[in-house]
Amino acid sequence: MPERPSPGAPPALGDSLAHGWDDPDGQNLPPADWGRPTGPRRTATIWLFALFIIALAVGNAWLSDTLTSEAFLAWATIFTAISLQALPFLVFGVALSAALSAFVPASFWQRVIPRRPALAVPVAGLSGAVLPGCECASVPVASGLMRQGVAPAAALTFLLAAPAINPIVLVATAVAFPNQPEMVAARFLASLGAAVVVGWVWARFGRTDWLRPPRRHHDPDASKWLVFRESMQHDLMHAGGFLVVGGLAAATLNVLVPRDWITAVADRPVLSVLVLALLAILLSICSEADAFVAASLTAFSPTAKLAFLVVGPMVDLKLIALQAGTFGWSFVYRFVPLTLAMTLIFTFGIGWWLL
């Protein structure tokens, strides 16, 4: 018989895999009011968007005669094309993700995911294909899975796979890369492979005390429609803002960066992959929209574009911030380097094989 941990010791990984976050003594669970709103809703983001629209209108009235240079028109065309192509996928993905978060109980995932980690991790990774949504939605869903008793390794695999291999993302990738089905297959295989390997490594070496106990993101007494509405508003505002930033950055890179600079980087196979991986981390574009930005980087190789598509949904600045706020920095220091290493390894391997 295996020895039971002594009283007061942190729970062993095997206990967390078998029992999740159960704590009959209530010593390690967060207070009941964690995550509940404590003040009036902030509307600063809405006002910023309103001021941005007003500034665009005023700028168009004052500068319409001067902003007619070829470079500016090219910049505006690229930005508009990226935004209009990606927006329908973004809205649909956020709406469906909010509906699943509100109306599908987390206990459902606990029933369908096996208890054994060796099987739970790949099943959780494939389950990510049925949750259309961006990284913003995957973090609270993974936290809810842990709160319902799903093994942390399986929940973290789901967190990585859901934004990268769900149907909305794959369809958006097919639209952004027409007549290139190998790019869709490469994205699916590299993303799923990286997520599953990270899950297996965490199941073998991870410790439960590296994870802060998950807390609630909604009032438990709130109606499902209220949860849906708040999730929709939150994810759409965040993802929409990052889409605009990504579109602006991609258009600026295409117009302002000298072509010889881009060629110098793009012609180096390893360096170009690392550069676009770093760009994906910094831009933090929603996974429903990143394929259109990657497709616009025409000077780079298919493997470099694949790095942009695989790394972005699993490692970016906004996702790191969300993970730190949900699970703590002790988790982030260990999880993010592991995830980045796996995404790069699978990008090089799948890219060399398929692209």
mmCIF file of C-alpha atoms in Angstrom:
data_model
loop_
_atom_site.group_PDB
_atom_site.id
_atom_site.type_symbol
_atom_site.label_atom_id
_atom_site.label_comp_id
_atom_site.label_asym_id
_atom_site.label_seq_id
_atom_site.Cartn_x
_atom_site.Cartn_y
_atom_site.Cartn_z
ATOM 1 C CA MET A 1 0.000 0.000 0.000
ATOM 2 C CA PRO A 2 1.409 3.465 -0.862
ATOM 3 C CA GLU A 3 2.048 5.736 2.094
ATOM 4 C CA ARG A 4 -0.416 8.535 2.675
ATOM 5 C CA PRO A 5 0.980 12.054 2.926
ATOM 6 C CA SER A 6 1.496 13.405 6.396
ATOM 7 C CA PRO A 7 -0.987 15.977 7.743
ATOM 8 C CA GLY A 8 -0.169 19.506 6.640
ATOM 9 C CA ALA A 9 1.895 18.394 3.647
ATOM 10 C CA PRO A 10 0.846 19.678 0.191
ATOM 11 C CA PRO A 11 -1.305 17.229 -1.742
ATOM 12 C CA ALA A 12 0.622 14.846 -3.952
ATOM 13 C CA LEU A 13 0.180 14.918 -7.698
ATOM 14 C CA GLY A 14 -1.473 11.504 -7.663
ATOM 15 C CA ASP A 15 -4.070 12.763 -5.187
ATOM 16 C CA SER A 16 -4.826 15.763 -7.369
ATOM 17 C CA LEU A 17 -5.174 13.565 -10.435
ATOM 18 C CA ALA A 18 -7.558 11.254 -8.619
ATOM 19 C CA HIS A 19 -9.522 13.745 -6.553
ATOM 20 C CA GLY A 20 -8.953 17.174 -8.162
ATOM 21 C CA TRP A 21 -9.246 20.022 -5.682
ATOM 22 C CA ASP A 22 -11.420 18.309 -3.052
ATOM 23 C CA ASP A 23 -10.628 19.665 0.423
ATOM 24 C CA PRO A 24 -12.980 18.370 3.130
ATOM 25 C CA ASP A 25 -11.373 20.576 5.799
ATOM 26 C CA GLY A 26 -11.820 23.699 3.684
ATOM 27 C CA GLN A 27 -8.278 24.891 4.464
ATOM 28 C CA ASN A 28 -7.019 25.268 0.906
ATOM 29 C CA LEU A 29 -10.169 26.474 -0.801
ATOM 30 C CA PRO A 30 -10.548 30.187 -1.612
ATOM 31 C CA PRO A 31 -13.126 32.298 0.246
ATOM 32 C CA ALA A 32 -16.660 32.069 -1.082
ATOM 33 C CA ASP A 33 -16.651 35.677 -2.270
ATOM 34 C CA TRP A 34 -13.503 35.388 -4.418
ATOM 35 C CA GLY A 35 -14.024 36.606 -7.943
ATOM 36 C CA ARG A 36 -17.314 38.406 -7.217
ATOM 37 C CA PRO A 37 -17.608 42.018 -8.338
ATOM 38 C CA THR A 38 -17.021 44.456 -5.481
ATOM 39 C CA GLY A 39 -17.859 47.735 -7.146
ATOM 40 C CA PRO A 40 -19.526 49.381 -10.178
ATOM 41 C CA ARG A 41 -18.716 48.022 -13.626
ATOM 42 C CA ARG A 42 -15.921 49.885 -15.323
ATOM 43 C CA THR A 43 -16.719 51.343 -18.707
ATOM 44 C CA ALA A 44 -13.318 52.837 -19.525
ATOM 45 C CA THR A 45 -12.771 50.446 -22.447
ATOM 46 C CA ILE A 46 -16.103 51.386 -24.013
ATOM 47 C CA TRP A 47 -15.287 55.088 -23.744
ATOM 48 C CA LEU A 48 -11.864 54.501 -25.288
ATOM 49 C CA PHE A 49 -13.479 52.750 -28.261
ATOM 50 C CA ALA A 50 -15.958 55.623 -28.585
ATOM 51 C CA LEU A 51 -13.160 58.205 -28.546
ATOM 52 C CA PHE A 52 -11.247 56.131 -31.103
ATOM 53 C CA ILE A 53 -14.231 56.153 -33.485
ATOM 54 C CA ILE A 54 -14.709 59.908 -32.996
ATOM 55 C CA ALA A 55 -11.009 60.514 -33.655
ATOM 56 C CA LEU A 56 -11.259 58.499 -36.881
ATOM 57 C CA ALA A 57 -14.243 60.547 -38.031
ATOM 58 C CA VAL A 58 -12.581 63.875 -37.230
ATOM 59 C CA GLY A 59 -9.311 62.769 -38.768
ATOM 60 C CA ASN A 60 -11.085 61.707 -41.942
ATOM 61 C CA ALA A 61 -12.781 65.131 -42.202
ATOM 62 C CA TRP A 62 -9.566 67.103 -41.623
ATOM 63 C CA LEU A 63 -6.996 64.931 -43.348
ATOM 64 C CA SER A 64 -8.893 63.308 -46.205
ATOM 65 C CA ASP A 65 -7.086 65.482 -48.733
ATOM 66 C CA THR A 66 -3.615 64.832 -47.342
ATOM 67 C CA LEU A 67 -3.742 61.131 -46.488
ATOM 68 C CA THR A 68 -3.716 60.027 -50.078
ATOM 69 C CA SER A 69 -0.153 58.811 -50.394
ATOM 70 C CA GLU A 70 0.411 55.369 -51.822
ATOM 71 C CA ALA A 71 1.927 54.084 -48.577
ATOM 72 C CA PHE A 72 -1.029 55.188 -46.447
ATOM 73 C CA LEU A 73 -3.576 53.762 -48.870
ATOM 74 C CA ALA A 74 -1.722 50.430 -48.841
ATOM 75 C CA TRP A 75 -1.640 50.478 -45.023
ATOM 76 C CA ALA A 76 -5.382 51.227 -44.809
ATOM 77 C CA THR A 77 -6.212 48.520 -47.355
ATOM 78 C CA ILE A 78 -4.225 45.837 -45.496
ATOM 79 C CA PHE A 79 -5.682 46.795 -42.109
ATOM 80 C CA THR A 80 -9.259 46.841 -43.420
ATOM 81 C CA ALA A 81 -8.867 43.509 -45.210
ATOM 82 C CA ILE A 82 -7.470 41.779 -42.115
ATOM 83 C CA SER A 83 -10.159 43.195 -39.836
ATOM 84 C CA LEU A 84 -13.129 42.465 -42.114
ATOM 85 C CA GLN A 85 -11.993 38.920 -42.874
ATOM 86 C CA ALA A 86 -11.399 38.033 -39.228
ATOM 87 C CA LEU A 87 -14.349 39.790 -37.548
ATOM 88 C CA PRO A 88 -17.104 37.234 -38.417
ATOM 89 C CA PHE A 89 -15.014 34.345 -37.085
ATOM 90 C CA LEU A 90 -14.180 36.317 -33.961
ATOM 91 C CA VAL A 91 -17.799 37.210 -33.149
ATOM 92 C CA PHE A 92 -19.128 33.715 -33.824
ATOM 93 C CA GLY A 93 -16.351 32.058 -31.836
ATOM 94 C CA VAL A 94 -16.819 34.321 -28.815
ATOM 95 C CA ALA A 95 -20.610 33.869 -28.865
ATOM 96 C CA LEU A 96 -20.400 30.092 -29.043
ATOM 97 C CA SER A 97 -17.733 29.966 -26.360
ATOM 98 C CA ALA A 98 -19.880 32.102 -24.041
ATOM 99 C CA ALA A 99 -22.883 29.835 -24.680
ATOM 100 C CA LEU A 100 -20.914 26.715 -23.824
ATOM 101 C CA SER A 101 -19.474 28.337 -20.701
ATOM 102 C CA ALA A 102 -22.927 29.382 -19.516
ATOM 103 C CA PHE A 103 -25.133 26.440 -20.488
ATOM 104 C CA VAL A 104 -22.815 23.393 -20.414
ATOM 105 C CA PRO A 105 -21.870 22.527 -16.805
ATOM 106 C CA ALA A 106 -18.236 21.802 -16.078
ATOM 107 C CA SER A 107 -19.312 18.493 -14.538
ATOM 108 C CA PHE A 108 -20.066 17.280 -18.062
ATOM 109 C CA TRP A 109 -16.351 17.426 -18.901
ATOM 110 C CA GLN A 110 -15.530 15.593 -15.690
ATOM 111 C CA ARG A 111 -17.747 12.717 -16.805
ATOM 112 C CA VAL A 112 -16.316 12.415 -20.310
ATOM 113 C CA ILE A 113 -12.621 12.792 -19.408
ATOM 114 C CA PRO A 114 -10.985 9.592 -18.048
ATOM 115 C CA ARG A 115 -9.459 9.559 -14.582
ATOM 116 C CA ARG A 116 -6.131 8.048 -15.671
ATOM 117 C CA PRO A 117 -3.771 10.881 -16.723
ATOM 118 C CA ALA A 118 -2.224 8.908 -19.577
ATOM 119 C CA LEU A 119 -5.666 8.755 -21.219
ATOM 120 C CA ALA A 120 -7.148 11.950 -19.769
ATOM 121 C CA VAL A 121 -4.558 14.218 -21.372
ATOM 122 C CA PRO A 122 -5.100 13.235 -25.060
ATOM 123 C CA VAL A 123 -8.881 13.053 -24.538
ATOM 124 C CA ALA A 124 -8.829 16.560 -23.049
ATOM 125 C CA GLY A 125 -6.737 17.764 -25.972
ATOM 126 C CA LEU A 126 -9.186 16.391 -28.527
ATOM 127 C CA SER A 127 -12.081 17.805 -26.481
ATOM 128 C CA GLY A 128 -10.651 21.242 -27.202
ATOM 129 C CA ALA A 129 -11.841 20.799 -30.777
ATOM 130 C CA VAL A 130 -15.465 21.215 -29.652
ATOM 131 C CA LEU A 131 -15.048 24.521 -27.792
ATOM 132 C CA PRO A 132 -14.841 27.393 -30.273
ATOM 133 C CA GLY A 133 -13.300 30.333 -28.476
ATOM 134 C CA CYS A 134 -10.120 32.288 -27.960
ATOM 135 C CA GLU A 135 -7.541 32.075 -25.200
ATOM 136 C CA CYS A 136 -9.578 34.499 -23.094
ATOM 137 C CA ALA A 137 -12.303 31.861 -22.780
ATOM 138 C CA SER A 138 -10.063 28.815 -22.309
ATOM 139 C CA VAL A 139 -8.478 30.009 -19.059
ATOM 140 C CA PRO A 140 -11.721 30.390 -17.064
ATOM 141 C CA VAL A 141 -13.069 27.148 -18.556
ATOM 142 C CA ALA A 142 -9.926 25.268 -17.477
ATOM 143 C CA SER A 143 -10.218 26.806 -14.028
ATOM 144 C CA GLY A 144 -13.828 25.637 -13.837
ATOM 145 C CA LEU A 145 -12.824 22.120 -14.845
ATOM 146 C CA MET A 146 -10.313 21.969 -12.001
ATOM 147 C CA ARG A 147 -12.915 23.337 -9.604
ATOM 148 C CA GLN A 148 -15.207 20.460 -10.625
ATOM 149 C CA GLY A 149 -12.504 17.850 -9.929
ATOM 150 C CA VAL A 150 -10.891 17.343 -13.353
ATOM 151 C CA ALA A 151 -7.178 16.516 -13.091
ATOM 152 C CA PRO A 152 -5.017 19.647 -13.498
ATOM 153 C CA ALA A 153 -2.919 18.066 -16.260
ATOM 154 C CA ALA A 154 -6.045 17.331 -18.320
ATOM 155 C CA ALA A 155 -7.520 20.788 -17.699
ATOM 156 C CA LEU A 156 -4.265 22.465 -18.753
ATOM 157 C CA THR A 157 -4.125 20.365 -21.930
ATOM 158 C CA PHE A 158 -7.656 21.524 -22.697
ATOM 159 C CA LEU A 159 -6.584 25.133 -22.017
ATOM 160 C CA LEU A 160 -3.837 24.889 -24.643
ATOM 161 C CA ALA A 161 -5.711 22.901 -27.283
ATOM 162 C CA ALA A 162 -9.100 24.632 -27.270
ATOM 163 C CA PRO A 163 -7.987 27.980 -28.777
ATOM 164 C CA ALA A 164 -5.737 26.298 -31.348
ATOM 165 C CA ILE A 165 -7.669 23.386 -32.895
ATOM 166 C CA ASN A 166 -11.337 24.288 -32.553
ATOM 167 C CA PRO A 167 -13.475 24.303 -35.735
ATOM 168 C CA ILE A 168 -13.730 28.104 -35.968
ATOM 169 C CA VAL A 169 -9.956 28.487 -35.930
ATOM 170 C CA LEU A 170 -9.419 25.723 -38.475
ATOM 171 C CA VAL A 171 -12.053 27.138 -40.842
ATOM 172 C CA ALA A 172 -10.549 30.618 -40.465
ATOM 173 C CA THR A 173 -7.132 29.158 -41.287
ATOM 174 C CA ALA A 174 -8.530 27.477 -44.404
ATOM 175 C CA VAL A 175 -10.073 30.786 -45.517
ATOM 176 C CA ALA A 176 -6.868 32.731 -44.841
ATOM 177 C CA PHE A 177 -4.755 30.130 -46.712
ATOM 178 C CA PRO A 178 -6.909 29.116 -49.702
ATOM 179 C CA ASN A 179 -5.775 26.058 -51.640
ATOM 180 C CA GLN A 180 -3.299 25.221 -48.859
ATOM 181 C CA PRO A 181 -4.909 22.403 -46.850
ATOM 182 C CA GLU A 182 -1.468 21.371 -45.630
ATOM 183 C CA MET A 183 -1.347 24.559 -43.517
ATOM 184 C CA VAL A 184 -4.593 23.599 -41.768
ATOM 185 C CA ALA A 185 -3.330 20.058 -41.142
ATOM 186 C CA ALA A 186 0.032 21.333 -39.919
ATOM 187 C CA ARG A 187 -1.606 23.736 -37.492
ATOM 188 C CA PHE A 188 -3.880 21.017 -36.113
ATOM 189 C CA LEU A 189 -1.140 18.418 -35.665
ATOM 190 C CA ALA A 190 1.506 20.760 -34.252
ATOM 191 C CA SER A 191 -0.910 22.425 -31.816
ATOM 192 C CA LEU A 192 -2.477 19.181 -30.607
ATOM 193 C CA GLY A 193 0.901 17.472 -30.279
ATOM 194 C CA ALA A 194 2.378 20.336 -28.248
ATOM 195 C CA ALA A 195 -0.670 20.515 -25.960
ATOM 196 C CA VAL A 196 -0.693 16.761 -25.277
ATOM 197 C CA VAL A 197 3.046 16.551 -24.563
ATOM 198 C CA VAL A 198 2.824 19.517 -22.184
ATOM 199 C CA GLY A 199 -0.061 17.768 -20.421
ATOM 200 C CA TRP A 200 1.872 14.520 -20.072
ATOM 201 C CA VAL A 201 4.949 16.321 -18.737
ATOM 202 C CA TRP A 202 2.813 18.214 -16.217
ATOM 203 C CA ALA A 203 1.097 14.989 -15.132
ATOM 204 C CA ARG A 204 4.500 13.392 -14.514
ATOM 205 C CA PHE A 205 6.407 16.238 -12.876
ATOM 206 C CA GLY A 206 3.836 18.878 -11.895
ATOM 207 C CA ARG A 207 2.871 19.619 -8.301
ATOM 208 C CA THR A 208 -0.448 20.879 -7.045
ATOM 209 C CA ASP A 209 1.152 23.528 -4.825
ATOM 210 C CA TRP A 210 2.414 25.250 -7.993
ATOM 211 C CA LEU A 211 -1.228 26.037 -8.834
ATOM 212 C CA ARG A 212 -3.263 28.563 -6.898
ATOM 213 C CA PRO A 213 -6.720 27.110 -6.101
ATOM 214 C CA PRO A 214 -9.130 28.279 -8.810
ATOM 215 C CA ARG A 215 -11.687 30.909 -7.919
ATOM 216 C CA ARG A 216 -15.080 31.854 -9.249
ATOM 217 C CA HIS A 217 -15.457 34.217 -12.219
ATOM 218 C CA HIS A 218 -19.210 34.675 -11.852
ATOM 219 C CA ASP A 219 -21.667 34.901 -9.031
ATOM 220 C CA PRO A 220 -22.763 31.280 -8.440
ATOM 221 C CA ASP A 221 -26.352 32.479 -8.067
ATOM 222 C CA ALA A 222 -26.371 34.395 -11.364
ATOM 223 C CA SER A 223 -28.687 33.211 -14.116
ATOM 224 C CA LYS A 224 -27.251 31.384 -17.106
ATOM 225 C CA TRP A 225 -28.306 34.171 -19.443
ATOM 226 C CA LEU A 226 -26.503 36.732 -17.272
ATOM 227 C CA VAL A 227 -23.352 34.584 -17.349
ATOM 228 C CA PHE A 228 -23.684 34.291 -21.132
ATOM 229 C CA ARG A 229 -24.107 38.046 -21.570
ATOM 230 C CA GLU A 230 -21.203 38.958 -19.302
ATOM 231 C CA SER A 231 -18.922 36.344 -20.888
ATOM 232 C CA MET A 232 -19.852 37.575 -24.349
ATOM 233 C CA GLN A 233 -19.184 41.202 -23.455
ATOM 234 C CA HIS A 234 -15.888 40.461 -21.725
ATOM 235 C CA ASP A 235 -14.435 38.186 -24.403
ATOM 236 C CA LEU A 236 -15.627 40.296 -27.333
ATOM 237 C CA MET A 237 -14.204 43.523 -25.938
ATOM 238 C CA HIS A 238 -10.861 41.918 -25.133
ATOM 239 C CA ALA A 239 -10.547 39.853 -28.308
ATOM 240 C CA GLY A 240 -11.799 42.697 -30.519
ATOM 241 C CA GLY A 241 -9.257 45.081 -29.068
ATOM 242 C CA PHE A 242 -6.405 42.659 -29.667
ATOM 243 C CA LEU A 243 -7.639 42.054 -33.216
ATOM 244 C CA VAL A 244 -7.422 45.790 -33.929
ATOM 245 C CA VAL A 245 -3.927 45.968 -32.442
ATOM 246 C CA GLY A 246 -2.822 42.942 -34.446
ATOM 247 C CA GLY A 247 -4.252 44.316 -37.671
ATOM 248 C CA LEU A 248 -2.557 47.674 -37.108
ATOM 249 C CA ALA A 249 0.762 45.991 -36.372
ATOM 250 C CA ALA A 250 0.576 43.690 -39.398
ATOM 251 C CA ALA A 251 -0.342 46.566 -41.729
ATOM 252 C CA THR A 252 2.472 48.707 -40.308
ATOM 253 C CA LEU A 253 5.014 45.907 -40.711
ATOM 254 C CA ASN A 254 3.981 45.410 -44.330
ATOM 255 C CA VAL A 255 4.233 49.123 -45.212
ATOM 256 C CA LEU A 256 6.903 50.733 -43.033
ATOM 257 C CA VAL A 257 9.517 48.014 -42.521
ATOM 258 C CA PRO A 258 11.977 48.053 -45.431
ATOM 259 C CA ARG A 259 11.620 45.048 -47.665
ATOM 260 C CA ASP A 260 15.335 44.250 -47.486
ATOM 261 C CA TRP A 261 15.069 43.937 -43.685
ATOM 262 C CA ILE A 262 12.212 41.484 -44.008
ATOM 263 C CA THR A 263 14.034 39.566 -46.727
ATOM 264 C CA ALA A 264 17.173 39.351 -44.599
ATOM 265 C CA VAL A 265 15.184 37.733 -41.768
ATOM 266 C CA ALA A 266 12.815 35.708 -43.933
ATOM 267 C CA ASP A 267 15.656 34.060 -45.828
ATOM 268 C CA ARG A 268 17.079 32.533 -42.635
ATOM 269 C CA PRO A 269 14.996 29.415 -41.874
ATOM 270 C CA VAL A 270 15.582 29.178 -38.115
ATOM 271 C CA LEU A 271 15.711 32.908 -37.417
ATOM 272 C CA SER A 272 12.487 33.583 -39.342
ATOM 273 C CA VAL A 273 10.636 30.981 -37.251
ATOM 274 C CA LEU A 274 11.904 32.508 -34.007
ATOM 275 C CA VAL A 275 11.070 36.044 -35.145
ATOM 276 C CA LEU A 276 7.457 35.201 -36.006
ATOM 277 C CA ALA A 277 7.113 33.207 -32.770
ATOM 278 C CA LEU A 278 8.258 36.290 -30.837
ATOM 279 C CA LEU A 279 5.915 38.466 -32.898
ATOM 280 C CA ALA A 280 2.986 36.181 -32.026
ATOM 281 C CA ILE A 281 3.808 36.498 -28.317
ATOM 282 C CA LEU A 282 4.000 40.294 -28.480
ATOM 283 C CA LEU A 283 0.953 40.924 -30.683
ATOM 284 C CA SER A 284 -1.331 38.626 -28.628
ATOM 285 C CA ILE A 285 -3.874 38.242 -31.442
ATOM 286 C CA CYS A 286 -7.017 36.204 -30.856
ATOM 287 C CA SER A 287 -6.753 32.731 -32.357
ATOM 288 C CA GLU A 288 -9.823 33.300 -34.546
ATOM 289 C CA ALA A 289 -8.003 36.155 -36.284
ATOM 290 C CA ASP A 290 -4.316 35.268 -36.265
ATOM 291 C CA ALA A 291 -4.429 33.248 -39.505
ATOM 292 C CA PHE A 292 -5.321 36.360 -41.508
ATOM 293 C CA VAL A 293 -2.409 38.267 -40.012
ATOM 294 C CA ALA A 294 -0.036 35.363 -40.686
ATOM 295 C CA ALA A 295 -1.214 35.085 -44.286
ATOM 296 C CA SER A 296 -0.407 38.774 -44.819
ATOM 297 C CA LEU A 297 3.274 38.165 -43.920
ATOM 298 C CA THR A 298 4.007 36.965 -47.443
ATOM 299 C CA ALA A 299 7.804 37.265 -47.256
ATOM 300 C CA PHE A 300 8.101 34.536 -44.620
ATOM 301 C CA SER A 301 8.227 30.793 -45.174
ATOM 302 C CA PRO A 302 5.253 28.499 -44.434
ATOM 303 C CA THR A 303 7.083 27.073 -41.396
ATOM 304 C CA ALA A 304 7.612 30.573 -39.990
ATOM 305 C CA LYS A 305 3.911 31.317 -40.473
ATOM 306 C CA LEU A 306 3.117 28.014 -38.766
ATOM 307 C CA ALA A 307 5.168 29.168 -35.759
ATOM 308 C CA PHE A 308 3.009 32.292 -35.610
ATOM 309 C CA LEU A 309 -0.151 30.147 -35.637
ATOM 310 C CA VAL A 310 1.022 27.542 -33.116
ATOM 311 C CA VAL A 311 2.808 29.732 -30.570
ATOM 312 C CA GLY A 312 0.282 32.590 -30.450
ATOM 313 C CA PRO A 313 -2.758 30.733 -29.044
ATOM 314 C CA MET A 314 -0.627 29.030 -26.356
ATOM 315 C CA VAL A 315 1.935 31.667 -25.351
ATOM 316 C CA ASP A 316 1.242 35.384 -25.623
ATOM 317 C CA LEU A 317 1.266 38.388 -23.313
ATOM 318 C CA LYS A 318 -2.462 38.496 -22.589
ATOM 319 C CA LEU A 319 -2.590 34.737 -21.990
ATOM 320 C CA ILE A 320 0.347 34.943 -19.573
ATOM 321 C CA ALA A 321 -1.456 37.699 -17.684
ATOM 322 C CA LEU A 322 -4.691 35.675 -17.578
ATOM 323 C CA GLN A 323 -2.864 32.581 -16.355
ATOM 324 C CA ALA A 324 -1.018 34.539 -13.666
ATOM 325 C CA GLY A 325 -4.234 36.111 -12.438
ATOM 326 C CA THR A 326 -6.002 32.746 -12.332
ATOM 327 C CA PHE A 327 -3.316 30.264 -11.247
ATOM 328 C CA GLY A 328 -0.517 32.468 -9.882
ATOM 329 C CA TRP A 329 2.991 33.415 -10.982
ATOM 330 C CA SER A 330 4.503 30.270 -9.501
ATOM 331 C CA PHE A 331 2.556 28.370 -12.138
ATOM 332 C CA VAL A 332 3.442 30.754 -14.969
ATOM 333 C CA TYR A 333 7.209 30.561 -14.341
ATOM 334 C CA ARG A 334 7.101 26.813 -14.957
ATOM 335 C CA PHE A 335 4.267 26.377 -17.445
ATOM 336 C CA VAL A 336 5.074 29.080 -20.009
ATOM 337 C CA PRO A 337 8.699 28.014 -20.777
ATOM 338 C CA LEU A 338 7.584 24.398 -21.090
ATOM 339 C CA THR A 339 4.767 25.353 -23.464
ATOM 340 C CA LEU A 340 6.993 27.611 -25.573
ATOM 341 C CA ALA A 341 9.624 24.897 -25.949
ATOM 342 C CA MET A 342 7.050 22.303 -27.054
ATOM 343 C CA THR A 343 5.391 24.653 -29.558
ATOM 344 C CA LEU A 344 8.734 25.423 -31.212
ATOM 345 C CA ILE A 345 9.766 21.760 -31.328
ATOM 346 C CA PHE A 346 6.495 20.721 -32.958
ATOM 347 C CA THR A 347 6.573 23.702 -35.321
ATOM 348 C CA PHE A 348 9.978 22.710 -36.677
ATOM 349 C CA GLY A 349 9.052 19.013 -36.845
ATOM 350 C CA ILE A 350 5.619 19.338 -38.480
ATOM 351 C CA GLY A 351 6.778 22.199 -40.697
ATOM 352 C CA TRP A 352 9.679 20.144 -42.015
ATOM 353 C CA TRP A 353 7.371 17.161 -42.598
ATOM 354 C CA LEU A 354 4.300 18.808 -44.174
ATOM 355 C CA LEU A 355 5.374 22.234 -45.439
#
